[in-house]
CSV table of C-alpha atoms in Angstrom, one decimal:
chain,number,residue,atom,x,y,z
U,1,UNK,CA,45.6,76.0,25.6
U,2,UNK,CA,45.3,76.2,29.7
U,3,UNK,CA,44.9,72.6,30.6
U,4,UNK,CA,43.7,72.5,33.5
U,5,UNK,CA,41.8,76.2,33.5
U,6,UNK,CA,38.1,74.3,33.9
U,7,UNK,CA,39.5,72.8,37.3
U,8,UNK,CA,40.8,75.9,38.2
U,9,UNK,CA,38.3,78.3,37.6
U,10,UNK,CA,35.9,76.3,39.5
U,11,UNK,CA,38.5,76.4,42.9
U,12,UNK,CA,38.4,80.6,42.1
U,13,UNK,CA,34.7,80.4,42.3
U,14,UNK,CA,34.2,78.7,45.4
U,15,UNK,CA,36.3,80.7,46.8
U,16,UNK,CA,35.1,83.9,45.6
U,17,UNK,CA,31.5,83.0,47.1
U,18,UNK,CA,33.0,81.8,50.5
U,19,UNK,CA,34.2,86.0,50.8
U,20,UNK,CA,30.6,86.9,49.6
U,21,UNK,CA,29.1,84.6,52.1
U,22,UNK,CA,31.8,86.6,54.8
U,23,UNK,CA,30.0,89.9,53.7
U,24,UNK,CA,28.0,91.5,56.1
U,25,UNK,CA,25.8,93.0,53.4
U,26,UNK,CA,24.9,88.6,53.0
U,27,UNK,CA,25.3,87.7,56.2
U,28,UNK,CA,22.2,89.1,57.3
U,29,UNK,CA,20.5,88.6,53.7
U,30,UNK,CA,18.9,85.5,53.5
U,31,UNK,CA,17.7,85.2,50.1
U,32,UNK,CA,21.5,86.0,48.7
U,33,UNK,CA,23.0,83.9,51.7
U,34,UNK,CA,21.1,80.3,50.1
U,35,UNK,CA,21.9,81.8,46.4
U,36,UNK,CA,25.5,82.0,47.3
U,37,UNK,CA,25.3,78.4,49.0
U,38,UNK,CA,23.0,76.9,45.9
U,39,UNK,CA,25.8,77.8,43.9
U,40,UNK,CA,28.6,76.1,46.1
U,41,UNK,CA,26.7,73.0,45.7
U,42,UNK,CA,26.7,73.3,41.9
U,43,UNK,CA,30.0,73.8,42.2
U,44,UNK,CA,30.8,70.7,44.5
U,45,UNK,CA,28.3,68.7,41.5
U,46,UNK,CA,30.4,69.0,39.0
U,47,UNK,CA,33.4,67.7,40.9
U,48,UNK,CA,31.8,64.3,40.7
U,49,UNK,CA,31.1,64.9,36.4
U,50,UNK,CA,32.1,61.9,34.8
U,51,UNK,CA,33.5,63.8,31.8
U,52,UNK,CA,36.2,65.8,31.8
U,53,UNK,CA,35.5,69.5,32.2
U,54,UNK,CA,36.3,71.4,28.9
U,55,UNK,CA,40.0,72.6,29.0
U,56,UNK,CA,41.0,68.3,29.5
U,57,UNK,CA,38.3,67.6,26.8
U,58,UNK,CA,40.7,69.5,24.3
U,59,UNK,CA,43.7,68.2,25.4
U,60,UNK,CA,42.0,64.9,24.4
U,61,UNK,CA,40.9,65.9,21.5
U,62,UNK,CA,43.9,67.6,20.4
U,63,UNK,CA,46.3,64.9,21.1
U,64,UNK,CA,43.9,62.3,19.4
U,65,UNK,CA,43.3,60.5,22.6
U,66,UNK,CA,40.5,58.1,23.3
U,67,UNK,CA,39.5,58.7,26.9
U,68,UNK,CA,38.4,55.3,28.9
U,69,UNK,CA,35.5,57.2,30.3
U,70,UNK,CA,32.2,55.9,32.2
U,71,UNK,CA,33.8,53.4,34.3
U,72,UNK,CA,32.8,51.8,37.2
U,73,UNK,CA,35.4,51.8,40.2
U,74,UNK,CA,37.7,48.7,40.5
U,75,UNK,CA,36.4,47.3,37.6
U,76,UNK,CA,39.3,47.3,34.7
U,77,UNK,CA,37.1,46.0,31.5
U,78,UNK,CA,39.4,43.6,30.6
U,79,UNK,CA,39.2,42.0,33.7
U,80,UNK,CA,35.5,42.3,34.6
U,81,UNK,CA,34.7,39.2,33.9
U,82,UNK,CA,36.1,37.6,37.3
U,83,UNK,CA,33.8,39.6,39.1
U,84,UNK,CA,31.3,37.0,37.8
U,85,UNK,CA,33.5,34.2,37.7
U,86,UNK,CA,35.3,34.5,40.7
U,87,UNK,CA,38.3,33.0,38.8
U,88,UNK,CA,41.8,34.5,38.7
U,89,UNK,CA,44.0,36.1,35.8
U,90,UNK,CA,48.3,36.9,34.8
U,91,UNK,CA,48.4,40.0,32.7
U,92,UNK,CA,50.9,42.9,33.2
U,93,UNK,CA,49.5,46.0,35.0
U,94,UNK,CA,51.4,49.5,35.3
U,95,UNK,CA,50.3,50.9,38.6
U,96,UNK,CA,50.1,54.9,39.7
U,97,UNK,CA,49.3,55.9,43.0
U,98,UNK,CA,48.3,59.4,43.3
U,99,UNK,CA,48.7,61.7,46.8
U,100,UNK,CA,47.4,64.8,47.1
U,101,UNK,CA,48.9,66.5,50.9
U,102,UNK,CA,48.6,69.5,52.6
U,103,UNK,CA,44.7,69.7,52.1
U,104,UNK,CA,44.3,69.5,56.1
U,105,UNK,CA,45.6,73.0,56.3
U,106,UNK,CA,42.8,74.5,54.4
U,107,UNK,CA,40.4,74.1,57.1
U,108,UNK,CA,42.1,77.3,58.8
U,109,UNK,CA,40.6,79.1,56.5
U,110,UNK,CA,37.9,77.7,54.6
U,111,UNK,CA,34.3,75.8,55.4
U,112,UNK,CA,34.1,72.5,54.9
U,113,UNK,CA,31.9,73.0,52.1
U,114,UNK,CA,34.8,75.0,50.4
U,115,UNK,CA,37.1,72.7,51.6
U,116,UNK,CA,35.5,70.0,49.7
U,117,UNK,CA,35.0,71.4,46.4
U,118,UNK,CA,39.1,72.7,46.2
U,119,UNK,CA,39.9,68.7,47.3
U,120,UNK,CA,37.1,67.1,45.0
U,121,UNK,CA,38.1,69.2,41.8
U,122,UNK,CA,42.1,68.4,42.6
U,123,UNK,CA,41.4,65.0,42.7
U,124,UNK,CA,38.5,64.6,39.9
U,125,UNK,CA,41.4,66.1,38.0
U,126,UNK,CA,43.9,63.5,38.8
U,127,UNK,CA,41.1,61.3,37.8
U,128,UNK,CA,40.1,62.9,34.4
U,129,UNK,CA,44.1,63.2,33.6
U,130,UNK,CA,44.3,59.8,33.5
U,131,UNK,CA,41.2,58.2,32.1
U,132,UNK,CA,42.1,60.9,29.0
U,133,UNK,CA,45.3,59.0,28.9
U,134,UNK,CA,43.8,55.4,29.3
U,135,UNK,CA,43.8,55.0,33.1
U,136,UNK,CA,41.2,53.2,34.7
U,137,UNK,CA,40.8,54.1,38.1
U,138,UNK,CA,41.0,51.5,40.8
U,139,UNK,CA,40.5,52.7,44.3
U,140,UNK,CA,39.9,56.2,46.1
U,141,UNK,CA,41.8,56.2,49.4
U,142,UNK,CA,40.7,59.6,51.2
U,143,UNK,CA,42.8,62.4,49.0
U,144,UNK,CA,44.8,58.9,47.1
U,145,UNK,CA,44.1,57.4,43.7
U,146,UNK,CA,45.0,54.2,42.8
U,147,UNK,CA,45.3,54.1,38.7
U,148,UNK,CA,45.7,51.2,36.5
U,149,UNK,CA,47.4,51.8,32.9
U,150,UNK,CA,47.5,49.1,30.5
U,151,UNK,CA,45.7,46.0,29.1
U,152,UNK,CA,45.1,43.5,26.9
U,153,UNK,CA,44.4,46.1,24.2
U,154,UNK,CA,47.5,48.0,24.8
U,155,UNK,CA,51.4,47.5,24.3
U,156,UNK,CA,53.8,47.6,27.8
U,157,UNK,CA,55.7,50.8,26.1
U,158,UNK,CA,52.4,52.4,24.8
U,159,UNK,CA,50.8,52.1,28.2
U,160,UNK,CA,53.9,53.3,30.0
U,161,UNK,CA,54.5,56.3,28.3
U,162,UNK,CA,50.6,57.0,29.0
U,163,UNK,CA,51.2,56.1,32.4
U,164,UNK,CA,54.2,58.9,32.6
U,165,UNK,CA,52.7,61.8,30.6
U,166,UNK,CA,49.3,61.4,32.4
U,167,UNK,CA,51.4,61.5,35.8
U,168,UNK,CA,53.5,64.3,34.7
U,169,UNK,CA,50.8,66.7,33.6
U,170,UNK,CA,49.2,66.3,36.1
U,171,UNK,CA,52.2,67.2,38.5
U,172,UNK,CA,52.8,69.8,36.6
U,173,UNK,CA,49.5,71.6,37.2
U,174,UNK,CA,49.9,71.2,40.6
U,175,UNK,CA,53.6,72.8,41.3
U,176,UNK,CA,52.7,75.8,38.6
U,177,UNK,CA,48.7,76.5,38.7
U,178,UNK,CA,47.5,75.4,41.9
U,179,UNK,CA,50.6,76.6,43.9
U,180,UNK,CA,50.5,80.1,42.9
U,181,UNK,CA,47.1,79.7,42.8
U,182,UNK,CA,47.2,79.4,47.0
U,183,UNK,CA,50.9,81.6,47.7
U,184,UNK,CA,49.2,84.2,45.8
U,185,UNK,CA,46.5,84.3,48.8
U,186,UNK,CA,49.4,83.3,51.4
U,187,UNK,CA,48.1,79.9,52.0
U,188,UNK,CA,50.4,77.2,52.2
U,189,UNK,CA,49.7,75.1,48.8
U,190,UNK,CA,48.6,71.7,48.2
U,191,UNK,CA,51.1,69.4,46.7
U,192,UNK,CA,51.2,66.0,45.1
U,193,UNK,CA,53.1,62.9,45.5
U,194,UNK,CA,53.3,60.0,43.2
U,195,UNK,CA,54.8,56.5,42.9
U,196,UNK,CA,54.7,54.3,39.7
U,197,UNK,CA,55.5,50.6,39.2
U,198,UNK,CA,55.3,48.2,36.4
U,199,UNK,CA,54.4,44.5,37.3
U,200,UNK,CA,54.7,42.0,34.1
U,201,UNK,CA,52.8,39.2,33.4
U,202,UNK,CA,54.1,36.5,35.8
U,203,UNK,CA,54.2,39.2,38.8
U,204,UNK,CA,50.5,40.6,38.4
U,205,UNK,CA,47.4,38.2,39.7
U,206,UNK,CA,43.9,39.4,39.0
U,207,UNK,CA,41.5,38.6,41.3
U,208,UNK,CA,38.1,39.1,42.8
U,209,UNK,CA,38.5,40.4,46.3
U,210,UNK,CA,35.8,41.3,48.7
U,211,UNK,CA,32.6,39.4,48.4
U,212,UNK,CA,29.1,40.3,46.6
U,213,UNK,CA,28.3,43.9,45.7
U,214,UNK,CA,31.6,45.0,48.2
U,215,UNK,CA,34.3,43.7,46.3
U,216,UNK,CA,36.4,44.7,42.9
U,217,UNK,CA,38.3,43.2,40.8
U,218,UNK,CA,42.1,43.8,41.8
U,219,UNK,CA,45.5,42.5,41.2
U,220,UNK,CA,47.5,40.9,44.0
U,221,UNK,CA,51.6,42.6,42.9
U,222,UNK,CA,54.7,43.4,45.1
U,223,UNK,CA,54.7,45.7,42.4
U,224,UNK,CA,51.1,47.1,42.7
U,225,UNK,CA,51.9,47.5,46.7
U,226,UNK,CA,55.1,49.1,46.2
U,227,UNK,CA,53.3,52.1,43.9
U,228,UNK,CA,52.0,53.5,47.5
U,229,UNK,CA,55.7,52.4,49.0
U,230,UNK,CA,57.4,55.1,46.5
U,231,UNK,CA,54.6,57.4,46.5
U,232,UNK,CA,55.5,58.3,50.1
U,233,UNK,CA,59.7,58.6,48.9
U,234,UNK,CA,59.2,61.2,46.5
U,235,UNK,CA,59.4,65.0,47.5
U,236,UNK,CA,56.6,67.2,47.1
U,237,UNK,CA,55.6,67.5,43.7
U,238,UNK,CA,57.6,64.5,42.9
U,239,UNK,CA,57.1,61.2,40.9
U,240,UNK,CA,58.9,58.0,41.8
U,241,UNK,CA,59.3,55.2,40.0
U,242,UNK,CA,60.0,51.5,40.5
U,243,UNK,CA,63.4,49.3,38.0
U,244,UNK,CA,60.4,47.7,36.2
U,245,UNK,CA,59.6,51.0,34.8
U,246,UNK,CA,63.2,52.4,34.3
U,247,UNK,CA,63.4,48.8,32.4
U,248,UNK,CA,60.6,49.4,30.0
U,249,UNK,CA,61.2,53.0,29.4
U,250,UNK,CA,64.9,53.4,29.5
U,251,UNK,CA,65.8,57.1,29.2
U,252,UNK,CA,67.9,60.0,30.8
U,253,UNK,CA,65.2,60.7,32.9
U,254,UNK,CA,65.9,59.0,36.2
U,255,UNK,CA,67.8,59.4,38.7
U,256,UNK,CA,68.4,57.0,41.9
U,257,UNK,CA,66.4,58.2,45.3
U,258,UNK,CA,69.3,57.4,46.9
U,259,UNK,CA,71.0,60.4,45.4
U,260,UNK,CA,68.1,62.7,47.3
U,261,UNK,CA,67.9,60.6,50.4
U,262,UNK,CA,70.7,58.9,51.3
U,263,UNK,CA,71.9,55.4,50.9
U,264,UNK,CA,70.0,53.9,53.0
U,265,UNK,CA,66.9,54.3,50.6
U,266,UNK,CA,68.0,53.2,47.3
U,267,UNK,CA,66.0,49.8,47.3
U,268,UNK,CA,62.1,50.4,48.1
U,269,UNK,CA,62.4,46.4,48.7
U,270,UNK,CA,64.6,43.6,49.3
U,271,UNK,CA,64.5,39.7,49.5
U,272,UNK,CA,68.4,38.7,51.2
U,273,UNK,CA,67.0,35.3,50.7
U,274,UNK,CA,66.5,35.1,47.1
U,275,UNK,CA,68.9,38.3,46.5
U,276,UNK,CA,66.3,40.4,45.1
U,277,UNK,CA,67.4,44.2,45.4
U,278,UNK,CA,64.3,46.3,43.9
U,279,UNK,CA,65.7,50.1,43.3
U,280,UNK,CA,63.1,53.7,43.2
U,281,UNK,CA,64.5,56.1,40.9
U,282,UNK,CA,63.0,60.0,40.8
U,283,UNK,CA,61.6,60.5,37.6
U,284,UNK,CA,62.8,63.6,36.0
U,285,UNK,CA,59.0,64.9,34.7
U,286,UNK,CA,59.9,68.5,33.6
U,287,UNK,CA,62.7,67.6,31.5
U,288,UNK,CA,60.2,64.7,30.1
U,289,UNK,CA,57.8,67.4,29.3
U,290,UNK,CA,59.9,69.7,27.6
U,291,UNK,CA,61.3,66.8,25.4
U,292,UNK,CA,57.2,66.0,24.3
U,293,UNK,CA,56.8,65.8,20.9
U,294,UNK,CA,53.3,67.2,21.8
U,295,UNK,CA,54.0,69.3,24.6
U,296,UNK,CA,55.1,73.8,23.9
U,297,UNK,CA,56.8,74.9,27.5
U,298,UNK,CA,57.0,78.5,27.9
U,299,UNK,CA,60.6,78.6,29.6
U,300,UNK,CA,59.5,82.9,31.6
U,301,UNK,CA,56.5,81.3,33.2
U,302,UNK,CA,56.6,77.9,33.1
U,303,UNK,CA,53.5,77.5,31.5
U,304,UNK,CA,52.8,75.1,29.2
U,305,UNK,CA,50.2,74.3,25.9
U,306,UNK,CA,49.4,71.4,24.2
U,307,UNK,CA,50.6,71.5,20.4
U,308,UNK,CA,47.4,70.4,18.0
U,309,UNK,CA,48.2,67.8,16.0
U,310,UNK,CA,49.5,68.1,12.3
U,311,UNK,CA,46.9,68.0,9.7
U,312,UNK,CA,48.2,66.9,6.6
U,313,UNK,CA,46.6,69.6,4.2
U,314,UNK,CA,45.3,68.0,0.7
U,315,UNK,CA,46.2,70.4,-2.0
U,316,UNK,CA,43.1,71.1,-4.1
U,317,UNK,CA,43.3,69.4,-7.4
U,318,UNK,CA,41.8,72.5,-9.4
U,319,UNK,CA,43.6,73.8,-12.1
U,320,UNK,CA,45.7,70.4,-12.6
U,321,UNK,CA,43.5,69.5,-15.3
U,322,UNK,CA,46.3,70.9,-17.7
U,323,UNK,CA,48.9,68.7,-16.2
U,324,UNK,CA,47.0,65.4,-16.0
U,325,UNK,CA,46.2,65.4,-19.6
U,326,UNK,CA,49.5,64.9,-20.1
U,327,UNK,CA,50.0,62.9,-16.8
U,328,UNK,CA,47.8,59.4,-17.7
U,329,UNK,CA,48.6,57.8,-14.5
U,330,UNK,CA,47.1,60.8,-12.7
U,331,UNK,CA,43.3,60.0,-14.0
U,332,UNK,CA,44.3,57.1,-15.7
U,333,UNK,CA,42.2,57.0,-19.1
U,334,UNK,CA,39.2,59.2,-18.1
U,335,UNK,CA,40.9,62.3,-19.5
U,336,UNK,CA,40.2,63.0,-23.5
């Protein structure tokens, strides 16, 4: 199964129109020049589809998820209620904060229209990725996604491994599909950055910020402001990650950013005064995607497919008759 093929295919279409639109057989063809736009706005509309498009939908279904879909931005379920009550909340929160870069560069080639759809469909597929994993999504800044995992519903190691796999795939699609996608037309490619932290209970205050109809329901974290902090640490097509999660989810996948950058950037904070040292660690994603239980790599291409779950198969009961007449606990008295 292609993953992310819906999201791609769409990004090939737009930009298979924008050459037809180029033509001069369309150029001076009205009729074909507004069919040819008509269908670039279709195309931008389903950008902004609240469901995933139908390559996520089987990952979902495939790995037994239970997307949180139809949500309403900055407004985490469990926490709704202090919209309304204008109260305040402790609850652990895992925060992701998603960058995509290098869009800019597509203007030298592309209208703004086409420029629109490519960003829209990278980021609506940031998006999908991680409501199918249990995200709720928090805030859009420009080409950034602020993503919540976790609540009262779910376990800290549940929602971190959610928070990881949902961040990995998705990381994945952009250093494999999307980058050949644009070399193969020699256009610089899009990349992402991400950061990841894990605030527990004591360190996360939810709030109501803003007032009225502009507000949302937020937390107030060093470790929900430092997600953003490490996003902008890791190299392109990198994740980051803060101790918290490296705490929750110990593993062999980390490594410290100091190793990459230099010494000088092994804490993403400190406090002298209360000597807090907070380290950012790069998180290792490919070798955590290989080691998936639920996750096929194809080690020539790079590609990789989701493994359906295992049905147990039932083996019919015909033809046992034999054996259960002699086998009373089988059917038990029933059988003469």
């Amino acid at each position: 199964m292609e993953i992310y093929k819906s999201y791609l295919d769409n990004i090939r279409a737009a930009l298979a129109n924008e050459i037809q639109l180029s033509a001069p057989e369309v150029m001076f063809n009205e009729d074909r020049k507004r069919s040819l736009l008509e269908e670039q706005k279709q195309l931008l509309k389903k950008t902004k589809n609240a469901q995933p498009l139908p390559s996520l939908q089987d990952l979902s279904s495939d790995w037994g998820l239970r997307p949180a879909l139809n949500q309403k931005l900055g407004l985490h379920p469990d926490f709704q209620h202090l919209k309304y009550e204008n109260g305040v909340e402790y609850h652990y929160i895992h925060s992701m904060f998603i960058d995509i870069k290098g869009s800019t560069n597509l203007f030298k080639y592309y209208s703004p229209l086409v420029v629109a759809i490519v960003t829209n469909t990278i980021q609506i597929a940031a998006i999908h990725t991680c409501m199918v994993f249990g995200g709720y999504i928090q805030r859009l800044h420009g080409d950034g996604t602020l993503v919540y995992f976790g609540g009262k519903q779910q376990t800290r190691s549940d929602s971190v491994q959610r928070c990881l796999s949902a961040a990995s795939l998705f990381t994945h699609f952009m250093k494999t599909d999307i980058k050949s996608f644009f070399e193969s037309r020699g256009i610089k490619p899009i990349y992402t950055r991400i950061g990841i932290d894990y605030g527990n209970d004591d360190d996360v205050l939810w709030m109501l910020a803003g007032a009225g109809e502009a507000s949302e329901v937020t937390t107030c974290s060093l470790h929900t402001s430092l997600a953003p902090k490490m996003q902008a640490n890791a190299k392109g097509n990198g994740i980051v990650v803060g101790d918290n999660v490296v705490g929750l989810f110990p593993s062999e996948f980390y490594s410290p950013v100091a190793a990459r950058l230099g010494e000088e950037h092994r804490y993403i904070f400190r406090n002298q005064a209360k000597n807090f040292n907070y380290t950012q660690y790069d998180f290792d994603w490919e070798t955590y995607l290989v080691q998936n239980e639920h996750i096929a790599t194809n080690h020539f291409n790079g590609t990789i497919h989701i493994k359906p779950r295992q049905v147990k198969v039932v083996q019919p009961t015909t033809g046992l008759a034999s054996i259960a007449a002699v086998s009373n606990p089988y059917y038990g008295n029933q059988v003469g």
